[in-house]
């Protein structure tokens, strides 16, 4: 038996919005510790990994580990039927888990919607993500990162990210011209969520597809801050932390011939 | 010229 009741149901709605364009089908791996999902996009360029810890639910019950194979587009359609303030409960019977039950309670508890989502068998590759000491870790406002990606998409399909000392620089070059945005590290004690924090072991310069980065920024509503982790010749990690877990996107770099 | 690498070049299968 699996049961997970999320008081902040709106979070699940936002979470689905942040993965559904990257991944079509995925397994939700449920265990005592929580709900996890790991999936690559069709072209194997990006990987998304998310975790919702069991402590974030009230209550959370999962007798033994099992996987719920879900078409994310279908789940997203059903979640659109939940109000932003609804409490969302997910239920599945592990013996015959061919469907996932969802119930949506409004805050007054006088309207309850109940839905069933058919599950599917998904044979998914699982990758082991190595523990990495990144050369550069940047914490910055998530809205700023979203704006930079959106703005530079006007110029090019790819962006070079250079991190050195106290500056992160995003550069795009395309047929119409070029553009770059430099952010200096700042510290705002009053508003830490508005500051740019750069932790640097050594300088990094890497190129990435803006199309994928734009997709990752669908996670912006989940957190005021985004964490970017870079190392030479390694995938970029873009992370949005939530109270109850995280969503991490990994993007393979573009490398010169 | 740039080549897009694949994520499975970096992360091994389990």
PDB file of C-alpha atoms in Angstrom:
ATOM      1  CA  UNK A   1       0.000   0.000   0.000  1.00  0.00           C
ATOM      2  CA  UNK A   2       1.262   3.421  -0.945  1.00  0.00           C
ATOM      3  CA  UNK A   3      -0.333   6.600   0.335  1.00  0.00           C
ATOM      4  CA  UNK A   4       1.097  10.111   0.299  1.00  0.00           C
ATOM      5  CA  UNK A   5      -0.876  13.174   1.325  1.00  0.00           C
ATOM      6  CA  UNK A   6       0.605  16.517   0.375  1.00  0.00           C
ATOM      7  CA  UNK A   7      -0.844  19.565   2.141  1.00  0.00           C
ATOM      8  CA  UNK A   8       0.772  21.925  -0.367  1.00  0.00           C
ATOM      9  CA  UNK A   9      -0.735  20.190  -3.392  1.00  0.00           C
ATOM     10  CA  UNK A  10       0.188  23.143  -5.588  1.00  0.00           C
ATOM     11  CA  UNK A  11       3.784  22.015  -5.316  1.00  0.00           C
ATOM     12  CA  UNK A  12       3.031  18.787  -7.169  1.00  0.00           C
ATOM     13  CA  UNK A  13       1.320  20.772  -9.918  1.00  0.00           C
ATOM     14  CA  UNK A  14       4.393  22.990 -10.310  1.00  0.00           C
ATOM     15  CA  UNK A  15       6.704  19.995 -10.216  1.00  0.00           C
ATOM     16  CA  UNK A  16       4.904  18.270 -13.078  1.00  0.00           C
ATOM     17  CA  UNK A  17       5.013  21.468 -15.105  1.00  0.00           C
ATOM     18  CA  UNK A  18       8.774  21.488 -14.618  1.00  0.00           C
ATOM     19  CA  UNK A  19       9.416  17.991 -16.014  1.00  0.00           C
ATOM     20  CA  UNK A  20       6.688  17.216 -18.518  1.00  0.00           C
ATOM     21  CA  UNK A  21       8.362  18.845 -21.502  1.00  0.00           C
ATOM     22  CA  UNK A  22      11.653  17.082 -20.930  1.00  0.00           C
ATOM     23  CA  UNK A  23      10.343  13.611 -20.190  1.00  0.00           C
ATOM     24  CA  UNK A  24       7.202  11.848 -21.427  1.00  0.00           C
ATOM     25  CA  UNK A  25       7.117   8.613 -19.410  1.00  0.00           C
ATOM     26  CA  UNK A  26       8.829   7.936 -16.093  1.00  0.00           C
ATOM     27  CA  UNK A  27       8.730   5.700 -13.051  1.00  0.00           C
ATOM     28  CA  UNK A  28       7.934   7.224  -9.694  1.00  0.00           C
ATOM     29  CA  UNK A  29      10.030   5.075  -7.371  1.00  0.00           C
ATOM     30  CA  UNK A  30       8.292   4.977  -4.015  1.00  0.00           C
ATOM     31  CA  UNK A  31      10.053   3.800  -0.879  1.00  0.00           C
ATOM     32  CA  UNK A  32       9.990   4.415   2.855  1.00  0.00           C
ATOM     33  CA  UNK A  33      12.203   7.459   2.371  1.00  0.00           C
ATOM     34  CA  UNK A  34      10.007   9.143  -0.223  1.00  0.00           C
ATOM     35  CA  UNK A  35       9.208   9.472  -3.910  1.00  0.00           C
ATOM     36  CA  UNK A  36      12.028   9.651  -6.447  1.00  0.00           C
ATOM     37  CA  UNK A  37      12.115   9.975 -10.214  1.00  0.00           C
ATOM     38  CA  UNK A  38      15.028   9.801 -12.588  1.00  0.00           C
ATOM     39  CA  UNK A  39      14.696  10.052 -16.349  1.00  0.00           C
ATOM     40  CA  UNK A  40      16.610  11.114 -19.424  1.00  0.00           C
ATOM     41  CA  UNK A  41      15.076  13.057 -22.271  1.00  0.00           C
ATOM     42  CA  UNK A  42      14.560  11.187 -25.551  1.00  0.00           C
ATOM     43  CA  UNK A  43      17.839  12.340 -27.044  1.00  0.00           C
ATOM     44  CA  UNK A  44      19.880  11.436 -23.929  1.00  0.00           C
ATOM     45  CA  UNK A  45      21.273  14.962 -23.613  1.00  0.00           C
ATOM     46  CA  UNK A  46      19.600  15.850 -20.319  1.00  0.00           C
ATOM     47  CA  UNK A  47      18.651  13.985 -17.181  1.00  0.00           C
ATOM     48  CA  UNK A  48      16.161  14.980 -14.544  1.00  0.00           C
ATOM     49  CA  UNK A  49      16.267  13.665 -10.997  1.00  0.00           C
ATOM     50  CA  UNK A  50      13.726  14.622  -8.386  1.00  0.00           C
ATOM     51  CA  UNK A  51      13.105  13.673  -4.800  1.00  0.00           C
ATOM     52  CA  UNK A  52      10.186  14.295  -2.477  1.00  0.00           C
ATOM     53  CA  UNK A  53      11.086  13.223   1.048  1.00  0.00           C
ATOM     54  CA  UNK A  54       8.521  11.250   3.043  1.00  0.00           C
ATOM     55  CA  UNK A  55       8.668  13.831   5.892  1.00  0.00           C
ATOM     56  CA  UNK A  56       7.112  16.342   3.523  1.00  0.00           C
ATOM     57  CA  UNK A  57       3.872  14.350   3.430  1.00  0.00           C
ATOM     58  CA  UNK A  58       1.268  13.959   6.133  1.00  0.00           C
ATOM     59  CA  UNK A  59       0.768  11.068   6.322  1.00  0.00           C
ATOM     60  CA  UNK A  60       3.166   9.027   4.193  1.00  0.00           C
ATOM     61  CA  UNK A  61       2.873   5.257   3.983  1.00  0.00           C
ATOM     62  CA  UNK A  62       4.874   2.923   1.812  1.00  0.00           C
ATOM     63  CA  UNK A  63       5.187  -0.640   3.058  1.00  0.00           C
ATOM     64  CA  UNK A  64       7.722  -1.751   0.475  1.00  0.00           C
ATOM     65  CA  UNK A  65       9.440  -0.200  -2.512  1.00  0.00           C
ATOM     66  CA  UNK A  66       7.690  -0.174  -5.845  1.00  0.00           C
ATOM     67  CA  UNK A  67       7.575   1.784  -9.070  1.00  0.00           C
ATOM     68  CA  UNK A  68       4.638   3.611 -10.564  1.00  0.00           C
ATOM     69  CA  UNK A  69       5.022   3.984 -14.319  1.00  0.00           C
ATOM     70  CA  UNK A  70       3.382   7.221 -15.344  1.00  0.00           C
ATOM     71  CA  UNK A  71       2.764   9.123 -18.546  1.00  0.00           C
ATOM     72  CA  UNK A  72       3.688  12.575 -17.257  1.00  0.00           C
ATOM     73  CA  UNK A  73       1.522  14.386 -19.763  1.00  0.00           C
ATOM     74  CA  UNK A  74      -1.539  12.447 -18.563  1.00  0.00           C
ATOM     75  CA  UNK A  75      -0.652  13.033 -14.909  1.00  0.00           C
ATOM     76  CA  UNK A  76      -0.187  16.711 -15.629  1.00  0.00           C
ATOM     77  CA  UNK A  77      -3.648  16.893 -17.242  1.00  0.00           C
ATOM     78  CA  UNK A  78      -5.226  15.321 -14.166  1.00  0.00           C
ATOM     79  CA  UNK A  79      -3.281  17.577 -11.786  1.00  0.00           C
ATOM     80  CA  UNK A  80      -4.649  20.587 -13.650  1.00  0.00           C
ATOM     81  CA  UNK A  81      -8.017  19.555 -12.181  1.00  0.00           C
ATOM     82  CA  UNK A  82      -6.664  20.233  -8.667  1.00  0.00           C
ATOM     83  CA  UNK A  83      -6.888  23.717  -7.192  1.00  0.00           C
ATOM     84  CA  UNK A  84      -3.639  25.450  -6.282  1.00  0.00           C
ATOM     85  CA  UNK A  85      -4.531  25.278  -2.582  1.00  0.00           C
ATOM     86  CA  UNK A  86      -5.905  21.739  -2.650  1.00  0.00           C
ATOM     87  CA  UNK A  87      -4.516  18.942  -0.533  1.00  0.00           C
ATOM     88  CA  UNK A  88      -3.449  16.159  -2.890  1.00  0.00           C
ATOM     89  CA  UNK A  89      -3.408  12.506  -1.865  1.00  0.00           C
ATOM     90  CA  UNK A  90      -1.773   9.827  -4.018  1.00  0.00           C
ATOM     91  CA  UNK A  91      -2.698   6.190  -3.439  1.00  0.00           C
ATOM     92  CA  UNK A  92      -1.727   2.907  -5.039  1.00  0.00           C
ATOM     93  CA  UNK A  93      -2.295  -0.687  -4.064  1.00  0.00           C
ATOM     94  CA  UNK A  94       0.985  -2.523  -4.513  1.00  0.00           C
ATOM     95  CA  UNK A  95      -0.688  -5.839  -5.362  1.00  0.00           C
ATOM     96  CA  UNK A  96      -2.525  -4.561  -8.367  1.00  0.00           C
ATOM     97  CA  UNK A  97      -0.887  -1.231  -9.004  1.00  0.00           C
ATOM     98  CA  UNK A  98      -2.291  -0.743 -12.477  1.00  0.00           C
ATOM     99  CA  UNK A  99      -3.631   2.647 -11.548  1.00  0.00           C
ATOM    100  CA  UNK A 100      -2.795   5.579  -9.312  1.00  0.00           C
ATOM    101  CA  UNK A 101      -5.625   7.189  -7.334  1.00  0.00           C
ATOM    102  CA  UNK A 102      -5.516  10.905  -6.789  1.00  0.00           C
ATOM    103  CA  UNK A 103      -7.805  12.893  -4.549  1.00  0.00           C
ATOM    104  CA  UNK A 104      -8.009  16.656  -4.363  1.00  0.00           C
ATOM    105  CA  UNK A 105      -9.522  18.214  -1.215  1.00  0.00           C
ATOM    106  CA  UNK A 106     -10.159  21.933  -1.135  1.00  0.00           C
ATOM    107  CA  UNK A 107      -8.990  23.879   1.968  1.00  0.00           C
ATOM    108  CA  UNK A 108     -12.553  23.936   3.413  1.00  0.00           C
ATOM    109  CA  UNK A 109     -12.765  20.190   2.960  1.00  0.00           C
ATOM    110  CA  UNK A 110     -16.200  20.511   1.348  1.00  0.00           C
ATOM    111  CA  UNK A 111     -15.185  19.587  -2.199  1.00  0.00           C
ATOM    112  CA  UNK A 112     -13.302  16.403  -2.940  1.00  0.00           C
ATOM    113  CA  UNK A 113     -12.320  15.343  -6.451  1.00  0.00           C
ATOM    114  CA  UNK A 114     -11.217  11.786  -7.120  1.00  0.00           C
ATOM    115  CA  UNK A 115      -9.352  10.605 -10.188  1.00  0.00           C
ATOM    116  CA  UNK A 116      -7.682   7.425 -11.382  1.00  0.00           C
ATOM    117  CA  UNK A 117      -4.658   7.448 -13.653  1.00  0.00           C
ATOM    118  CA  UNK A 118      -3.810   4.286 -15.557  1.00  0.00           C
ATOM    119  CA  UNK A 119      -0.239   3.182 -14.964  1.00  0.00           C
ATOM    120  CA  UNK A 120       2.096   1.673 -17.519  1.00  0.00           C
ATOM    121  CA  UNK A 121       5.145  -0.589 -17.577  1.00  0.00           C
ATOM    122  CA  UNK A 122       8.186   1.517 -18.222  1.00  0.00           C
ATOM    123  CA  UNK A 123      11.498  -0.179 -18.750  1.00  0.00           C
ATOM    124  CA  UNK A 124      13.780   2.691 -17.912  1.00  0.00           C
ATOM    125  CA  UNK A 125      17.528   2.926 -17.801  1.00  0.00           C
ATOM    126  CA  UNK A 126      18.805   4.140 -14.466  1.00  0.00           C
ATOM    127  CA  UNK A 127      22.079   6.028 -14.431  1.00  0.00           C
ATOM    128  CA  UNK A 128      24.384   6.361 -11.459  1.00  0.00           C
ATOM    129  CA  UNK A 129      25.216   9.985 -10.871  1.00  0.00           C
ATOM    130  CA  UNK A 130      28.707  10.225  -9.382  1.00  0.00           C
ATOM    131  CA  UNK A 131      29.415  12.386  -6.345  1.00  0.00           C
ATOM    132  CA  UNK A 132      31.253  15.352  -7.848  1.00  0.00           C
ATOM    133  CA  UNK A 133      33.349  18.106  -6.326  1.00  0.00           C
ATOM    134  CA  UNK A 134      32.423  20.816  -8.753  1.00  0.00           C
ATOM    135  CA  UNK A 135      34.925  23.465  -9.862  1.00  0.00           C
ATOM    136  CA  UNK A 136      32.281  26.177  -9.528  1.00  0.00           C
ATOM    137  CA  UNK A 137      29.029  26.477  -7.599  1.00  0.00           C
ATOM    138  CA  UNK A 138      26.776  29.469  -8.176  1.00  0.00           C
ATOM    139  CA  UNK A 139      23.672  30.313  -6.198  1.00  0.00           C
ATOM    140  CA  UNK A 140      21.608  33.013  -7.840  1.00  0.00           C
ATOM    141  CA  UNK A 141      18.001  34.208  -8.146  1.00  0.00           C
ATOM    142  CA  UNK A 142      16.090  31.693 -10.241  1.00  0.00           C
ATOM    143  CA  UNK A 143      14.178  34.445 -12.071  1.00  0.00           C
ATOM    144  CA  UNK A 144      17.485  36.035 -13.126  1.00  0.00           C
ATOM    145  CA  UNK A 145      18.744  32.735 -14.559  1.00  0.00           C
ATOM    146  CA  UNK A 146      15.469  32.328 -16.427  1.00  0.00           C
ATOM    147  CA  UNK A 147      15.745  35.815 -17.865  1.00  0.00           C
ATOM    148  CA  UNK A 148      19.344  35.274 -19.004  1.00  0.00           C
ATOM    149  CA  UNK A 149      18.424  32.049 -20.807  1.00  0.00           C
ATOM    150  CA  UNK A 150      15.410  33.679 -22.425  1.00  0.00           C
ATOM    151  CA  UNK A 151      17.345  36.766 -23.515  1.00  0.00           C
ATOM    152  CA  UNK A 152      20.297  34.873 -24.985  1.00  0.00           C
ATOM    153  CA  UNK A 153      17.988  32.530 -26.921  1.00  0.00           C
ATOM    154  CA  UNK A 154      17.335  35.570 -29.119  1.00  0.00           C
ATOM    155  CA  UNK A 155      20.968  35.501 -30.198  1.00  0.00           C
ATOM    156  CA  UNK A 156      21.994  31.851 -30.376  1.00  0.00           C
ATOM    157  CA  UNK A 157      21.138  28.205 -29.770  1.00  0.00           C
ATOM    158  CA  UNK A 158      23.994  27.807 -27.317  1.00  0.00           C
ATOM    159  CA  UNK A 159      25.554  29.682 -24.460  1.00  0.00           C
ATOM    160  CA  UNK A 160      29.061  29.704 -23.051  1.00  0.00           C
ATOM    161  CA  UNK A 161      29.207  29.920 -19.279  1.00  0.00           C
ATOM    162  CA  UNK A 162      32.489  31.253 -17.896  1.00  0.00           C
ATOM    163  CA  UNK A 163      33.089  31.386 -14.174  1.00  0.00           C
ATOM    164  CA  UNK A 164      36.137  33.132 -12.784  1.00  0.00           C
ATOM    165  CA  UNK A 165      36.864  34.661  -9.382  1.00  0.00           C
ATOM    166  CA  UNK A 166      33.808  36.759  -8.574  1.00  0.00           C
ATOM    167  CA  UNK A 167      32.046  36.787 -11.950  1.00  0.00           C
ATOM    168  CA  UNK A 168      29.824  34.474 -13.937  1.00  0.00           C
ATOM    169  CA  UNK A 169      29.490  35.386 -17.604  1.00  0.00           C
ATOM    170  CA  UNK A 170      26.954  34.048 -20.086  1.00  0.00           C
ATOM    171  CA  UNK A 171      27.889  34.568 -23.744  1.00  0.00           C
ATOM    172  CA  UNK A 172      25.966  33.802 -26.925  1.00  0.00           C
ATOM    173  CA  UNK A 173      27.112  34.264 -30.507  1.00  0.00           C
ATOM    174  CA  UNK A 174      24.863  33.807 -33.487  1.00  0.00           C
ATOM    175  CA  UNK A 175      24.138  34.924 -37.039  1.00  0.00           C
ATOM    176  CA  UNK A 176      22.535  38.191 -36.009  1.00  0.00           C
ATOM    177  CA  UNK A 177      25.311  39.160 -33.632  1.00  0.00           C
ATOM    178  CA  UNK A 178      26.291  38.422 -30.084  1.00  0.00           C
ATOM    179  CA  UNK A 179      25.385  39.133 -26.485  1.00  0.00           C
ATOM    180  CA  UNK A 180      26.712  38.558 -23.018  1.00  0.00           C
ATOM    181  CA  UNK A 181      25.591  39.058 -19.460  1.00  0.00           C
ATOM    182  CA  UNK A 182      28.019  39.295 -16.565  1.00  0.00           C
ATOM    183  CA  UNK A 183      26.914  38.878 -12.989  1.00  0.00           C
ATOM    184  CA  UNK A 184      29.204  39.825 -10.135  1.00  0.00           C
ATOM    185  CA  UNK A 185      28.935  38.072  -6.825  1.00  0.00           C
ATOM    186  CA  UNK A 186      26.916  40.143  -4.394  1.00  0.00           C
ATOM    187  CA  UNK A 187      25.806  39.660  -0.881  1.00  0.00           C
ATOM    188  CA  UNK A 188      22.576  41.049   0.361  1.00  0.00           C
ATOM    189  CA  UNK A 189      22.148  40.335   4.052  1.00  0.00           C
ATOM    190  CA  UNK A 190      18.590  41.671   4.042  1.00  0.00           C
ATOM    191  CA  UNK A 191      17.549  39.710   0.992  1.00  0.00           C
ATOM    192  CA  UNK A 192      19.802  36.657   0.593  1.00  0.00           C
ATOM    193  CA  UNK A 193      17.440  35.307  -2.092  1.00  0.00           C
ATOM    194  CA  UNK A 194      18.464  38.218  -4.351  1.00  0.00           C
ATOM    195  CA  UNK A 195      22.206  37.731  -4.026  1.00  0.00           C
ATOM    196  CA  UNK A 196      24.639  35.977  -6.346  1.00  0.00           C
ATOM    197  CA  UNK A 197      27.059  33.686  -4.584  1.00  0.00           C
ATOM    198  CA  UNK A 198      30.039  32.199  -6.405  1.00  0.00           C
ATOM    199  CA  UNK A 199      32.164  29.449  -4.914  1.00  0.00           C
ATOM    200  CA  UNK A 200      35.127  28.725  -7.120  1.00  0.00           C
ATOM    201  CA  UNK A 201      37.811  26.064  -7.000  1.00  0.00           C
ATOM    202  CA  UNK A 202      39.129  26.792 -10.477  1.00  0.00           C
ATOM    203  CA  UNK A 203      37.995  28.751 -13.526  1.00  0.00           C
ATOM    204  CA  UNK A 204      35.478  26.989 -15.751  1.00  0.00           C
ATOM    205  CA  UNK A 205      34.303  27.580 -19.311  1.00  0.00           C
ATOM    206  CA  UNK A 206      31.624  25.344 -20.809  1.00  0.00           C
ATOM    207  CA  UNK A 207      29.051  25.484 -23.599  1.00  0.00           C
ATOM    208  CA  UNK A 208      25.471  24.310 -23.403  1.00  0.00           C
ATOM    209  CA  UNK A 209      22.321  24.176 -25.475  1.00  0.00           C
ATOM    210  CA  UNK A 210      19.958  27.005 -24.564  1.00  0.00           C
ATOM    211  CA  UNK A 211      16.929  24.986 -25.629  1.00  0.00           C
ATOM    212  CA  UNK A 212      17.537  22.574 -22.740  1.00  0.00           C
ATOM    213  CA  UNK A 213      18.376  25.322 -20.274  1.00  0.00           C
ATOM    214  CA  UNK A 214      15.098  27.037 -21.173  1.00  0.00           C
ATOM    215  CA  UNK A 215      13.369  23.758 -20.378  1.00  0.00           C
ATOM    216  CA  UNK A 216      15.123  23.533 -17.010  1.00  0.00           C
ATOM    217  CA  UNK A 217      13.930  27.007 -16.055  1.00  0.00           C
ATOM    218  CA  UNK A 218      10.393  25.601 -15.935  1.00  0.00           C
ATOM    219  CA  UNK A 219      11.521  24.798 -12.370  1.00  0.00           C
ATOM    220  CA  UNK A 220      11.695  28.526 -11.523  1.00  0.00           C
ATOM    221  CA  UNK A 221       8.342  28.635  -9.636  1.00  0.00           C
ATOM    222  CA  UNK A 222       9.656  25.939  -7.271  1.00  0.00           C
ATOM    223  CA  UNK A 223      12.365  28.056  -5.694  1.00  0.00           C
ATOM    224  CA  UNK A 224      13.521  31.670  -5.514  1.00  0.00           C
ATOM    225  CA  UNK A 225      17.093  30.481  -5.957  1.00  0.00           C
ATOM    226  CA  UNK A 226      18.776  28.206  -8.433  1.00  0.00           C
ATOM    227  CA  UNK A 227      22.091  26.416  -7.907  1.00  0.00           C
ATOM    228  CA  UNK A 228      24.404  25.913 -10.885  1.00  0.00           C
ATOM    229  CA  UNK A 229      27.313  23.490 -10.518  1.00  0.00           C
ATOM    230  CA  UNK A 230      30.010  23.274 -13.186  1.00  0.00           C
ATOM    231  CA  UNK A 231      33.183  21.306 -13.796  1.00  0.00           C
ATOM    232  CA  UNK A 232      35.240  21.113 -16.976  1.00  0.00           C
ATOM    233  CA  UNK A 233      34.008  18.382 -19.325  1.00  0.00           C
ATOM    234  CA  UNK A 234      31.193  17.410 -16.960  1.00  0.00           C
ATOM    235  CA  UNK A 235      27.437  17.863 -17.232  1.00  0.00           C
ATOM    236  CA  UNK A 236      26.046  21.055 -15.750  1.00  0.00           C
ATOM    237  CA  UNK A 237      23.847  20.600 -12.696  1.00  0.00           C
ATOM    238  CA  UNK A 238      20.906  22.986 -12.311  1.00  0.00           C
ATOM    239  CA  UNK A 239      19.128  22.493  -9.015  1.00  0.00           C
ATOM    240  CA  UNK A 240      15.965  23.936  -7.493  1.00  0.00           C
ATOM    241  CA  UNK A 241      15.615  23.109  -3.812  1.00  0.00           C
ATOM    242  CA  UNK A 242      12.225  22.822  -2.143  1.00  0.00           C
ATOM    243  CA  UNK A 243      11.325  22.393   1.519  1.00  0.00           C
ATOM    244  CA  UNK A 244      10.440  18.775   0.883  1.00  0.00           C
ATOM    245  CA  UNK A 245      13.094  17.809  -1.633  1.00  0.00           C
ATOM    246  CA  UNK A 246      14.673  18.928  -4.881  1.00  0.00           C
ATOM    247  CA  UNK A 247      14.628  18.796  -8.628  1.00  0.00           C
ATOM    248  CA  UNK A 248      17.999  18.431 -10.337  1.00  0.00           C
ATOM    249  CA  UNK A 249      18.581  18.767 -14.048  1.00  0.00           C
ATOM    250  CA  UNK A 250      21.813  17.620 -15.658  1.00  0.00           C
ATOM    251  CA  UNK A 251      22.873  18.800 -19.095  1.00  0.00           C
ATOM    252  CA  UNK A 252      25.689  17.277 -21.168  1.00  0.00           C
ATOM    253  CA  UNK A 253      28.049  19.958 -22.505  1.00  0.00           C
ATOM    254  CA  UNK A 254      28.792  20.831 -26.106  1.00  0.00           C
ATOM    255  CA  UNK A 255      32.408  20.052 -26.852  1.00  0.00           C
ATOM    256  CA  UNK A 256      34.596  21.416 -29.664  1.00  0.00           C
ATOM    257  CA  UNK A 257      35.824  18.983 -32.327  1.00  0.00           C
TER     258      UNK A 257
ATOM    259  CA  UNK B   1      32.254  23.436 -34.523  1.00  0.00           C
ATOM    260  CA  UNK B   2      30.619  22.012 -31.426  1.00  0.00           C
ATOM    261  CA  UNK B   3      29.322  18.543 -30.766  1.00  0.00           C
ATOM    262  CA  UNK B   4      26.515  17.887 -28.337  1.00  0.00           C
ATOM    263  CA  UNK B   5      27.615  15.110 -25.980  1.00  0.00           C
ATOM    264  CA  UNK B   6      25.247  12.586 -24.390  1.00  0.00           C
ATOM    265  CA  UNK B   7      24.532  12.345 -20.714  1.00  0.00           C
ATOM    266  CA  UNK B   8      25.231   8.591 -20.732  1.00  0.00           C
ATOM    267  CA  UNK B   9      28.827   9.344 -21.746  1.00  0.00           C
ATOM    268  CA  UNK B  10      29.298  10.767 -18.257  1.00  0.00           C
ATOM    269  CA  UNK B  11      26.992   8.800 -15.987  1.00  0.00           C
ATOM    270  CA  UNK B  12      27.241   5.024 -15.963  1.00  0.00           C
ATOM    271  CA  UNK B  13      24.298   2.659 -16.122  1.00  0.00           C
ATOM    272  CA  UNK B  14      23.357   0.951 -12.894  1.00  0.00           C
TER     273      UNK B  14
END
